[in-house]
Amino acid sequence: SQTIHQWPATLVQPVGSPLSLECTVEGTSNPNLYWYRQAAGRGLQLLFYSVGIGQISSEVPQNLSASRPQDRQFILSSKKLLLSDSGFYLCAWSVLFGTSGGDNTGELFFGEGSRLTVL
Amino acid sequence: AQSVTQLDSQVPVFEEAPVELRCNYSSSVSVYLFWYVQYPNQGLQLLLKYLSGSTLVKGINGFEAEFNKSQTSFHLRKPSVHISDTAEYFCAVSENLGGYNKLIFGAGTRLAVHP
């Protein structure tokens, strides 16, 4: 079966420090990968998605970047954190659209989340 | 582009009472619809999904939802809630972007079950 893990689960960082959140998926190949953010009391905001290694699309301009160095690894980074980067970050995967025999509905499978507090 | 409206940001209810969480989406073309639940400090878990066929969809934890194409609604219901159902619930619709399906989420409904 497929699993998705992200870490660290909790992170407290000072303003101006770098960030690296990592996400890995097991049990599937060529997934679509996503990073979402939830700010306090707000809904889900899609930050980045990736349809393959090295292919990253950004949904909103921001202080963050994403990379996909391997098929099932997705990394969220920042060189200098801002207070507004605080939030709950969620990694997710879905079946690659058009995959033969796959579920092409767009259904997402989420990781456990990473809570980032920037002080 | 698709959009999803969850009409209630918060729903308080007493234990063992019925509950309905409302969701409307913007398009009447063929869509895939989902309800996710998020417990505090956890990721989102799929409750149920509508892909095609019967308009009444049953999910986990006793929840069900009814797809209504004419009203572009996908309301979530449970006949008798428990304290453990306290969580945030997200409705989502899948949008086809030409070779890529993207989930559009509503703003969420916080369900608070009181004893």
Coordinates of N, CA and C in Angstrom, one line a residue:
Chain A
S1 N 0.8 -1.2 0.0 CA 0.0 0.0 0.0 C 0.9 1.3 0.0
Q2 N 0.3 2.4 -0.4 CA 1.0 3.6 -0.5 C 1.0 4.3 0.9
T3 N 2.2 4.9 1.2 CA 2.3 5.8 2.4 C 3.0 7.0 2.0
I4 N 2.7 8.1 2.8 CA 3.4 9.3 2.6 C 3.8 9.8 4.0
H5 N 5.1 10.3 4.1 CA 5.6 10.8 5.3 C 6.2 12.2 5.1
Q6 N 6.1 13.0 6.1 CA 6.8 14.3 6.0 C 7.4 14.6 7.4
W7 N 8.4 15.4 7.3 CA 9.1 15.8 8.6 C 9.9 17.0 8.4
P8 N 10.2 17.7 9.5 CA 9.8 17.4 10.9 C 8.3 17.7 11.1
A9 N 7.8 17.1 12.2 CA 6.4 17.3 12.5 C 6.2 18.7 13.1
T10 N 7.2 19.2 13.8 CA 7.1 20.5 14.5 C 8.4 21.2 14.3
L11 N 8.3 22.5 14.1 CA 9.6 23.3 13.9 C 9.4 24.7 14.4
V12 N 10.3 25.2 15.2 CA 10.3 26.6 15.6 C 11.5 27.2 15.1
Q13 N 11.4 28.3 14.3 CA 12.6 28.9 13.7 C 12.5 30.4 13.9
P14 N 13.7 31.0 14.0 CA 13.7 32.5 14.1 C 13.6 33.1 12.7
V15 N 13.1 34.3 12.7 CA 12.9 35.1 11.4 C 14.3 35.2 10.8
G16 N 14.4 35.0 9.4 CA 15.6 35.1 8.7 C 16.4 33.8 8.6
S17 N 15.9 32.8 9.3 CA 16.6 31.5 9.2 C 16.1 30.7 8.0
P18 N 16.9 29.6 7.6 CA 16.4 28.8 6.4 C 15.5 27.8 6.9
L19 N 14.8 27.2 5.9 CA 13.8 26.1 6.1 C 14.0 25.0 5.2
S20 N 13.8 23.8 5.7 CA 13.7 22.6 4.8 C 12.7 21.6 5.4
L21 N 11.6 21.4 4.6 CA 10.6 20.4 5.0 C 10.7 19.3 3.9
E22 N 10.7 18.1 4.4 CA 10.8 17.0 3.4 C 9.6 16.1 3.4
C23 N 9.3 15.5 2.3 CA 8.2 14.6 2.1 C 8.6 13.5 1.2
T24 N 8.3 12.3 1.6 CA 8.5 11.1 0.7 C 7.3 10.2 0.6
V25 N 7.1 9.6 -0.5 CA 6.0 8.7 -0.8 C 6.6 7.4 -1.1
E26 N 5.9 6.3 -0.6 CA 6.3 5.0 -0.8 C 5.1 4.2 -1.4
G27 N 5.4 3.2 -2.2 CA 4.4 2.3 -2.7 C 3.8 2.7 -4.0
T28 N 4.3 3.8 -4.7 CA 3.7 4.2 -5.9 C 4.9 4.8 -6.7
S29 N 4.7 4.9 -8.0 CA 5.7 5.5 -8.9 C 5.1 6.7 -9.7
N30 N 5.9 7.6 -10.0 CA 5.5 8.8 -10.8 C 4.2 9.5 -10.2
P31 N 4.2 9.8 -8.9 CA 3.0 10.5 -8.4 C 3.1 12.0 -8.7
N32 N 1.9 12.6 -8.7 CA 1.9 14.1 -8.7 C 2.1 14.4 -7.2
L33 N 2.9 15.4 -6.9 CA 3.2 15.8 -5.5 C 2.8 17.3 -5.3
Y34 N 2.4 17.6 -4.1 CA 1.9 18.9 -3.8 C 2.4 19.4 -2.4
W35 N 2.5 20.7 -2.2 CA 2.7 21.3 -0.9 C 1.5 22.3 -0.7
Y36 N 0.8 22.1 0.4 CA -0.3 23.1 0.8 C 0.2 23.7 2.1
R37 N -0.4 24.9 2.4 CA -0.3 25.6 3.7 C -1.6 25.9 4.2
Q38 N -1.7 25.8 5.6 CA -2.9 26.3 6.3 C -2.4 27.3 7.3
A39 N -2.8 28.6 7.1 CA -2.5 29.6 8.1 C -3.6 29.4 9.2
A40 N -3.3 30.0 10.4 CA -4.3 29.9 11.5 C -5.7 30.4 11.1
G41 N -6.7 29.5 11.3 CA -8.1 29.9 11.0 C -8.4 30.0 9.5
R42 N -7.5 29.6 8.6 CA -7.8 29.7 7.2 C -7.8 28.4 6.5
G43 N -8.3 28.3 5.3 CA -8.3 27.1 4.6 C -7.0 26.6 4.0
L44 N -7.1 25.8 3.0 CA -5.9 25.2 2.4 C -5.5 26.1 1.2
Q45 N -4.2 26.4 1.2 CA -3.7 27.1 0.1 C -2.6 26.3 -0.7
L46 N -2.8 26.0 -1.9 CA -1.9 25.3 -2.7 C -0.7 26.1 -3.0
L47 N 0.5 25.6 -2.6 CA 1.8 26.4 -2.8 C 2.5 25.9 -4.1
F48 N 2.7 24.6 -4.2 CA 3.5 24.1 -5.3 C 2.9 22.7 -5.7
Y49 N 3.0 22.4 -7.0 CA 2.8 21.0 -7.4 C 3.8 20.6 -8.4
S50 N 4.0 19.2 -8.5 CA 5.0 18.7 -9.4 C 4.5 17.5 -10.1
V51 N 4.7 17.4 -11.4 CA 4.2 16.2 -12.2 C 5.4 15.3 -12.5
G52 N 6.6 15.7 -12.1 CA 7.8 14.8 -12.4 C 9.0 15.4 -11.8
I53 N 10.1 14.6 -11.8 CA 11.4 15.1 -11.3 C 11.8 16.4 -11.9
G54 N 12.1 17.4 -11.1 CA 12.6 18.6 -11.6 C 11.5 19.6 -12.1
Q55 N 10.3 19.1 -12.2 CA 9.2 19.9 -12.7 C 8.3 20.4 -11.6
I56 N 8.5 21.8 -11.3 CA 7.8 22.4 -10.2 C 6.9 23.5 -10.8
S57 N 5.7 23.6 -10.3 CA 4.8 24.7 -10.7 C 4.4 25.4 -9.4
S58 N 4.5 26.8 -9.4 CA 4.2 27.6 -8.2 C 2.8 28.2 -8.4
E59 N 2.0 28.1 -7.4 CA 0.7 28.6 -7.5 C 0.6 30.1 -7.1
V60 N 1.4 30.5 -6.1 CA 1.4 31.8 -5.6 C 2.8 32.3 -5.4
P61 N 3.1 33.6 -5.7 CA 4.5 34.1 -5.4 C 4.7 34.2 -3.9
Q62 N 5.8 33.8 -3.4 CA 6.1 33.9 -2.0 C 7.5 33.7 -1.7
N63 N 7.8 33.5 -0.4 CA 9.2 33.4 0.1 C 9.7 32.0 0.1
L64 N 8.9 31.1 -0.5 CA 9.3 29.7 -0.5 C 9.6 29.1 -1.9
S65 N 10.3 28.0 -1.9 CA 10.6 27.3 -3.1 C 10.4 25.8 -2.9
A66 N 10.3 25.0 -3.9 CA 10.1 23.6 -3.8 C 11.1 22.9 -4.8
S67 N 11.5 21.7 -4.5 CA 12.3 20.9 -5.4 C 11.9 19.5 -5.3
R68 N 12.1 18.8 -6.4 CA 11.8 17.3 -6.5 C 13.0 16.6 -7.1
P69 N 14.0 16.3 -6.2 CA 15.2 15.7 -6.6 C 15.1 14.2 -7.1
Q70 N 14.1 13.5 -6.5 CA 13.8 12.2 -6.9 C 12.3 12.0 -7.1
D71 N 12.0 10.9 -7.7 CA 10.6 10.7 -8.1 C 9.6 10.8 -7.0
R72 N 10.0 10.3 -5.8 CA 9.0 10.2 -4.7 C 9.5 11.1 -3.5
Q73 N 10.3 12.2 -3.8 CA 10.7 13.1 -2.8 C 10.4 14.5 -3.2
F74 N 9.8 15.2 -2.2 CA 9.4 16.6 -2.5 C 9.9 17.4 -1.3
I75 N 10.6 18.5 -1.6 CA 11.2 19.3 -0.5 C 10.7 20.8 -0.6
L76 N 10.3 21.3 0.5 CA 9.9 22.7 0.6 C 11.0 23.5 1.3
S77 N 11.4 24.6 0.7 CA 12.6 25.3 1.3 C 12.3 26.8 1.4
S78 N 13.1 27.5 2.2 CA 13.2 28.9 2.2 C 14.6 29.3 2.6
K79 N 15.1 30.4 2.0 CA 16.4 30.9 2.4 C 16.4 31.7 3.7
K80 N 15.3 32.5 3.8 CA 15.1 33.4 4.9 C 13.6 33.5 5.3
L81 N 13.3 32.9 6.4 CA 11.9 32.8 6.8 C 11.3 34.2 7.3
L82 N 10.1 34.4 7.0 CA 9.3 35.6 7.5 C 8.3 35.1 8.5
L83 N 7.8 36.1 9.3 CA 6.8 35.8 10.3 C 5.6 35.2 9.6
S84 N 5.3 35.7 8.4 CA 4.1 35.2 7.7 C 4.2 33.8 7.2
D85 N 5.4 33.2 7.3 CA 5.5 31.8 6.8 C 5.0 30.8 7.8
S86 N 4.7 31.3 9.0 CA 4.1 30.4 10.0 C 2.9 29.7 9.5
G87 N 2.7 28.5 9.9 CA 1.5 27.7 9.5 C 1.7 26.2 9.6
F88 N 0.7 25.6 9.1 CA 0.7 24.1 9.0 C 0.9 23.7 7.6
Y89 N 2.0 23.0 7.3 CA 2.3 22.6 5.9 C 2.0 21.2 5.7
L90 N 1.3 20.9 4.6 CA 0.8 19.6 4.2 C 1.4 19.2 2.9
C91 N 2.0 18.0 2.9 CA 2.4 17.4 1.6 C 1.3 16.4 1.2
A92 N 1.1 16.2 -0.1 CA 0.1 15.3 -0.6 C 0.6 14.7 -2.0
W93 N 0.0 13.6 -2.3 CA 0.3 13.0 -3.6 C -1.0 12.5 -4.3
S94 N -1.0 12.4 -5.6 CA -2.1 11.9 -6.3 C -1.5 11.1 -7.5
V95 N -2.4 10.2 -8.0 CA -2.0 9.4 -9.2 C -1.7 10.3 -10.4
L96 N -0.7 10.1 -11.1 CA -0.3 10.9 -12.3 C -1.5 10.8 -13.3
F97 N -2.0 11.9 -13.7 CA -3.1 11.9 -14.7 C -2.7 11.2 -16.0
G98 N -3.6 10.3 -16.4 CA -3.3 9.6 -17.6 C -2.6 8.2 -17.4
T99 N -2.3 7.9 -16.1 CA -1.7 6.7 -15.8 C -2.6 5.5 -16.2
S100 N -2.1 4.6 -16.9 CA -3.0 3.5 -17.3 C -3.5 2.7 -16.1
G101 N -4.8 2.5 -16.0 CA -5.4 1.8 -14.9 C -5.4 2.6 -13.6
G102 N -4.9 3.8 -13.7 CA -4.9 4.6 -12.5 C -6.2 5.3 -12.2
D103 N -6.2 5.9 -11.0 CA -7.4 6.7 -10.6 C -7.1 8.1 -11.0
N104 N -7.7 8.6 -12.0 CA -7.4 10.0 -12.5 C -8.4 11.0 -12.0
T105 N -8.9 10.8 -10.8 CA -9.9 11.7 -10.3 C -9.3 13.0 -9.7
G106 N -8.0 12.9 -9.4 CA -7.4 14.0 -8.6 C -7.4 13.8 -7.1
E107 N -7.9 12.7 -6.7 CA -8.0 12.4 -5.2 C -6.6 12.6 -4.6
L108 N -6.5 13.3 -3.5 CA -5.3 13.5 -2.8 C -5.1 12.7 -1.6
F109 N -3.9 12.3 -1.3 CA -3.5 11.5 -0.1 C -2.5 12.4 0.6
F110 N -2.8 12.7 1.9 CA -2.1 13.7 2.6 C -1.1 13.1 3.6
G111 N 0.0 13.8 3.9 CA 0.9 13.4 4.9 C 0.3 14.0 6.3
E112 N 1.2 13.8 7.3 CA 0.7 14.1 8.7 C 0.8 15.6 9.0
G113 N 1.5 16.3 8.2 CA 1.6 17.8 8.4 C 2.8 18.1 9.2
S114 N 3.3 19.4 9.0 CA 4.4 20.0 9.7 C 4.0 21.3 10.2
R115 N 4.1 21.5 11.5 CA 3.7 22.8 12.0 C 5.0 23.7 12.2
L116 N 5.0 24.8 11.5 CA 6.1 25.8 11.5 C 5.7 27.0 12.2
T117 N 6.5 27.4 13.2 CA 6.3 28.6 14.0 C 7.5 29.5 13.8
V118 N 7.4 30.6 13.2 CA 8.5 31.6 13.0 C 8.4 32.7 14.0
L119 N 9.4 32.9 14.8 CA 9.4 33.8 15.9 C 10.3 35.0 15.6
Chain B
A1 N -13.1 28.7 -14.0 CA -12.5 27.8 -12.9 C -13.6 27.4 -11.9
Q2 N -13.3 26.3 -11.4 CA -14.2 25.8 -10.3 C -14.1 26.5 -9.0
S3 N -15.1 26.6 -8.2 CA -15.0 27.1 -6.9 C -15.9 26.3 -6.0
V4 N -15.6 26.3 -4.7 CA -16.4 25.5 -3.7 C -16.7 26.4 -2.6
T5 N -18.0 26.4 -2.2 CA -18.5 27.2 -1.1 C -19.0 26.3 0.0
Q6 N -18.4 26.4 1.2 CA -19.0 25.7 2.4 C -19.7 26.8 3.2
L7 N -21.0 26.7 3.3 CA -21.8 27.7 3.7 C -21.7 28.0 5.2
D8 N -21.2 27.1 6.0 CA -21.1 27.3 7.4 C -19.6 27.2 7.8
S9 N -19.1 28.2 8.5 CA -17.7 28.1 8.9 C -17.6 27.3 10.2
Q10 N -18.7 27.4 11.0 CA -18.7 26.6 12.3 C -20.1 26.0 12.5
V11 N -20.1 24.8 12.9 CA -21.4 24.1 13.3 C -21.3 23.5 14.6
P12 N -22.0 24.1 15.6 CA -22.1 23.4 16.9 C -23.3 22.5 17.0
V13 N -23.1 21.4 17.6 CA -24.2 20.4 17.7 C -24.0 19.5 19.0
F14 N -25.1 19.1 19.5 CA -25.0 18.2 20.7 C -24.7 16.7 20.3
E15 N -24.1 16.0 21.1 CA -23.8 14.6 20.9 C -25.1 13.9 20.6
E16 N -25.1 12.9 19.7 CA -26.2 12.1 19.3 C -27.2 12.8 18.4
A17 N -27.0 14.1 18.2 CA -27.9 14.8 17.2 C -27.5 14.6 15.8
P18 N -28.4 14.8 14.8 CA -28.0 14.7 13.4 C -27.3 16.0 13.0
V19 N -26.5 15.9 12.0 CA -25.8 17.1 11.5 C -25.7 17.1 9.9
E20 N -25.7 18.3 9.4 CA -25.5 18.4 7.9 C -24.5 19.5 7.7
L21 N -23.5 19.3 6.9 CA -22.5 20.3 6.5 C -22.7 20.5 5.1
R22 N -22.9 21.8 4.7 CA -23.3 22.1 3.4 C -22.1 22.5 2.5
C23 N -22.3 22.1 1.2 CA -21.2 22.3 0.2 C -21.9 22.6 -1.1
N24 N -21.5 23.7 -1.8 CA -21.9 23.9 -3.1 C -20.7 24.2 -4.0
Y25 N -20.8 23.8 -5.2 CA -19.7 24.0 -6.2 C -20.2 24.7 -7.4
S26 N -19.3 25.3 -8.2 CA -19.7 26.3 -9.2 C -20.2 25.7 -10.5
S27 N -19.7 24.5 -10.9 CA -20.0 24.0 -12.2 C -20.9 22.9 -12.3
S28 N -21.8 22.8 -13.3 CA -22.7 21.6 -13.4 C -22.1 20.6 -14.4
V29 N -21.0 20.8 -14.9 CA -20.4 19.7 -15.8 C -19.9 18.6 -14.9
S30 N -19.6 17.5 -15.6 CA -19.2 16.3 -14.8 C -18.0 16.6 -13.9
V31 N -18.2 16.3 -12.6 CA -17.2 16.6 -11.6 C -17.0 15.4 -10.7
Y32 N -15.8 15.4 -10.1 CA -15.6 14.5 -9.0 C -15.6 15.3 -7.7
L33 N -16.3 14.8 -6.7 CA -16.5 15.5 -5.4 C -15.9 14.7 -4.3
F34 N -15.4 15.4 -3.3 CA -14.8 14.8 -2.1 C -15.1 15.5 -0.8
W35 N -15.2 14.7 0.2 CA -15.2 15.3 1.6 C -14.0 14.7 2.3
Y36 N -13.2 15.6 3.0 CA -12.1 15.3 3.8 C -12.3 15.7 5.2
V37 N -11.7 15.0 6.2 CA -11.8 15.4 7.6 C -10.4 15.6 8.1
Q38 N -10.2 16.7 8.9 CA -8.9 17.0 9.5 C -9.1 17.1 11.0
Y39 N -8.5 16.2 11.8 CA -8.4 16.3 13.2 C -7.3 17.2 13.6
P40 N -7.3 17.8 14.8 CA -6.3 18.8 15.2 C -4.9 18.3 15.0
N41 N -4.1 19.1 14.4 CA -2.7 18.8 14.2 C -2.4 17.6 13.4
Q42 N -3.3 17.2 12.5 CA -3.1 16.1 11.6 C -3.4 16.5 10.2
G43 N -3.0 15.6 9.3 CA -3.3 15.8 7.9 C -4.8 15.5 7.6
L44 N -5.1 15.6 6.3 CA -6.5 15.4 5.9 C -6.7 14.0 5.5
Q45 N -7.9 13.4 5.9 CA -8.2 12.0 5.6 C -9.5 12.0 4.8
L46 N -9.5 11.2 3.8 CA -10.7 11.1 2.9 C -11.9 10.5 3.7
L47 N -13.0 11.2 3.7 CA -14.3 10.6 4.3 C -15.0 9.8 3.2
L48 N -15.2 10.5 2.1 CA -16.0 9.8 1.0 C -15.8 10.6 -0.3
K49 N -16.2 10.0 -1.4 CA -16.0 10.6 -2.7 C -17.2 10.2 -3.6
Y50 N -17.5 11.1 -4.5 CA -18.5 10.9 -5.6 C -17.7 10.9 -6.9
L51 N -17.8 9.8 -7.6 CA -17.2 9.8 -9.0 C -18.2 9.6 -10.0
S52 N -19.2 8.8 -9.8 CA -20.3 8.5 -10.8 C -21.3 7.6 -10.1
G53 N -22.4 7.3 -10.8 CA -23.4 6.3 -10.3 C -24.3 6.9 -9.2
S54 N -24.6 6.1 -8.2 CA -25.5 6.5 -7.2 C -25.2 7.8 -6.6
T55 N -26.2 8.7 -6.4 CA -26.0 10.0 -5.9 C -25.8 10.0 -4.4
L56 N -26.1 8.9 -3.7 CA -25.9 8.8 -2.3 C -24.7 8.0 -2.0
V57 N -23.7 8.7 -1.4 CA -22.4 8.1 -1.2 C -22.2 7.8 0.3
K58 N -21.8 6.7 0.6 CA -21.5 6.4 2.0 C -20.0 6.3 2.3
G59 N -19.6 6.9 3.4 CA -18.2 7.0 3.7 C -17.8 6.3 5.0
I60 N -16.7 6.7 5.6 CA -16.3 6.1 6.8 C -16.9 6.8 8.0
N61 N -16.9 6.2 9.2 CA -17.4 6.8 10.4 C -18.8 7.2 10.4
G62 N -19.6 6.5 9.5 CA -21.1 6.7 9.5 C -21.5 7.9 8.7
F63 N -20.6 8.6 8.0 CA -21.0 9.8 7.2 C -21.5 9.4 5.8
E64 N -22.4 10.2 5.3 CA -22.8 10.0 3.9 C -23.0 11.4 3.3
A65 N -23.0 11.4 2.0 CA -23.2 12.7 1.2 C -24.1 12.4 0.0
E66 N -24.9 13.4 -0.3 CA -25.7 13.3 -1.5 C -25.3 14.3 -2.6
F67 N -25.1 13.8 -3.8 CA -24.8 14.6 -4.9 C -26.0 15.0 -5.6
N68 N -26.2 16.4 -5.7 CA -27.4 16.9 -6.4 C -26.9 17.8 -7.5
K69 N -27.0 17.2 -8.7 CA -26.4 17.9 -9.9 C -27.2 19.2 -10.2
S70 N -28.5 19.2 -10.1 CA -29.3 20.4 -10.4 C -29.0 21.6 -9.5
Q71 N -28.7 21.2 -8.2 CA -28.4 22.3 -7.2 C -26.9 22.5 -7.0
T72 N -26.1 21.7 -7.8 CA -24.7 21.8 -7.6 C -24.3 21.7 -6.2
S73 N -24.8 20.7 -5.5 CA -24.5 20.6 -4.0 C -24.0 19.2 -3.7
F74 N -23.3 19.1 -2.6 CA -22.7 17.8 -2.2 C -22.7 17.9 -0.6
H75 N -23.8 17.9 0.0 CA -23.9 18.1 1.5 C -23.6 16.8 2.2
L76 N -22.9 17.0 3.3 CA -22.4 15.8 4.1 C -23.4 15.7 5.3
R77 N -23.7 14.4 5.7 CA -24.7 14.2 6.7 C -24.2 13.1 7.6
K78 N -24.7 13.2 8.9 CA -24.5 12.0 9.8 C -25.7 12.0 10.7
P79 N -26.4 10.9 10.9 CA -27.7 10.9 11.7 C -27.4 11.1 13.2
S80 N -26.3 10.7 13.7 CA -26.0 10.8 15.1 C -24.5 11.0 15.3
V81 N -24.1 12.2 15.8 CA -22.7 12.5 15.9 C -22.2 12.1 17.3
H82 N -20.9 11.9 17.3 CA -20.2 11.6 18.6 C -19.2 12.7 18.9
I83 N -18.7 12.8 20.1 CA -17.7 13.7 20.5 C -16.5 13.6 19.6
S84 N -16.2 12.4 19.2 CA -15.0 12.2 18.4 C -15.1 12.7 17.0
D85 N -16.3 13.1 16.6 CA -16.5 13.7 15.2 C -16.0 15.2 15.2
T86 N -15.7 15.7 16.3 CA -15.2 17.1 16.4 C -14.0 17.2 15.6
A87 N -14.0 18.1 14.5 CA -12.9 18.2 13.6 C -13.3 19.3 12.5
E88 N -12.4 19.5 11.6 CA -12.7 20.4 10.5 C -12.9 19.5 9.3
Y89 N -13.9 19.9 8.5 CA -14.4 19.2 7.3 C -14.2 20.0 6.1
F90 N -13.6 19.5 5.1 CA -13.4 20.2 3.8 C -14.0 19.5 2.7
C91 N -14.8 20.2 1.9 CA -15.4 19.8 0.7 C -14.4 20.2 -0.5
A92 N -14.3 19.3 -1.5 CA -13.4 19.6 -2.6 C -14.0 19.1 -3.9
V93 N -13.7 19.8 -5.0 CA -14.1 19.4 -6.3 C -12.9 19.3 -7.2
S94 N -12.9 18.3 -8.1 CA -11.7 18.1 -9.0 C -11.9 18.8 -10.3
E95 N -10.9 19.6 -10.6 CA -11.0 20.4 -11.9 C -10.0 19.8 -12.9
N96 N -10.4 19.5 -14.1 CA -9.5 19.0 -15.1 C -8.9 20.2 -15.8
L97 N -7.6 20.3 -15.8 CA -6.8 21.4 -16.4 C -6.1 21.0 -17.7
G98 N -6.7 20.0 -18.3 CA -6.1 19.5 -19.6 C -4.9 18.7 -19.3
G99 N -5.1 17.4 -18.9 CA -4.0 16.5 -18.6 C -3.6 16.5 -17.1
Y100 N -4.3 17.3 -16.3 CA -3.9 17.4 -14.9 C -5.2 17.7 -14.1
N101 N -5.5 16.9 -13.1 CA -6.6 17.1 -12.2 C -6.1 17.8 -11.0
K102 N -6.8 18.9 -10.6 CA -6.5 19.7 -9.4 C -7.7 19.7 -8.5
L103 N -7.5 19.5 -7.2 CA -8.6 19.6 -6.3 C -8.7 21.1 -5.8
I104 N -9.9 21.6 -5.9 CA -10.3 22.9 -5.4 C -11.0 22.7 -4.0
F105 N -10.5 23.3 -3.0 CA -11.1 23.1 -1.6 C -11.9 24.2 -1.2
G106 N -13.0 23.9 -0.4 CA -13.7 24.9 0.3 C -12.9 25.4 1.5
A107 N -13.5 26.5 2.1 CA -12.7 27.1 3.3 C -12.8 26.2 4.5
G108 N -13.6 25.2 4.5 CA -13.7 24.3 5.7 C -14.9 24.7 6.6
T109 N -15.4 23.7 7.3 CA -16.4 23.8 8.3 C -15.9 23.1 9.6
R110 N -15.9 23.9 10.7 CA -15.5 23.4 11.9 C -16.7 22.8 12.7
L111 N -16.7 21.5 12.9 CA -17.8 20.8 13.6 C -17.4 20.6 15.0
A112 N -18.2 21.2 15.9 CA -17.9 21.1 17.4 C -19.1 20.3 18.0
V113 N -18.8 19.1 18.5 CA -19.8 18.3 19.1 C -19.7 18.4 20.6
H114 N -20.8 18.8 21.3 CA -20.8 19.1 22.7 C -21.6 17.9 23.4
P115 N -21.2 17.6 24.6 CA -21.9 16.6 25.4 C -23.2 17.1 25.9

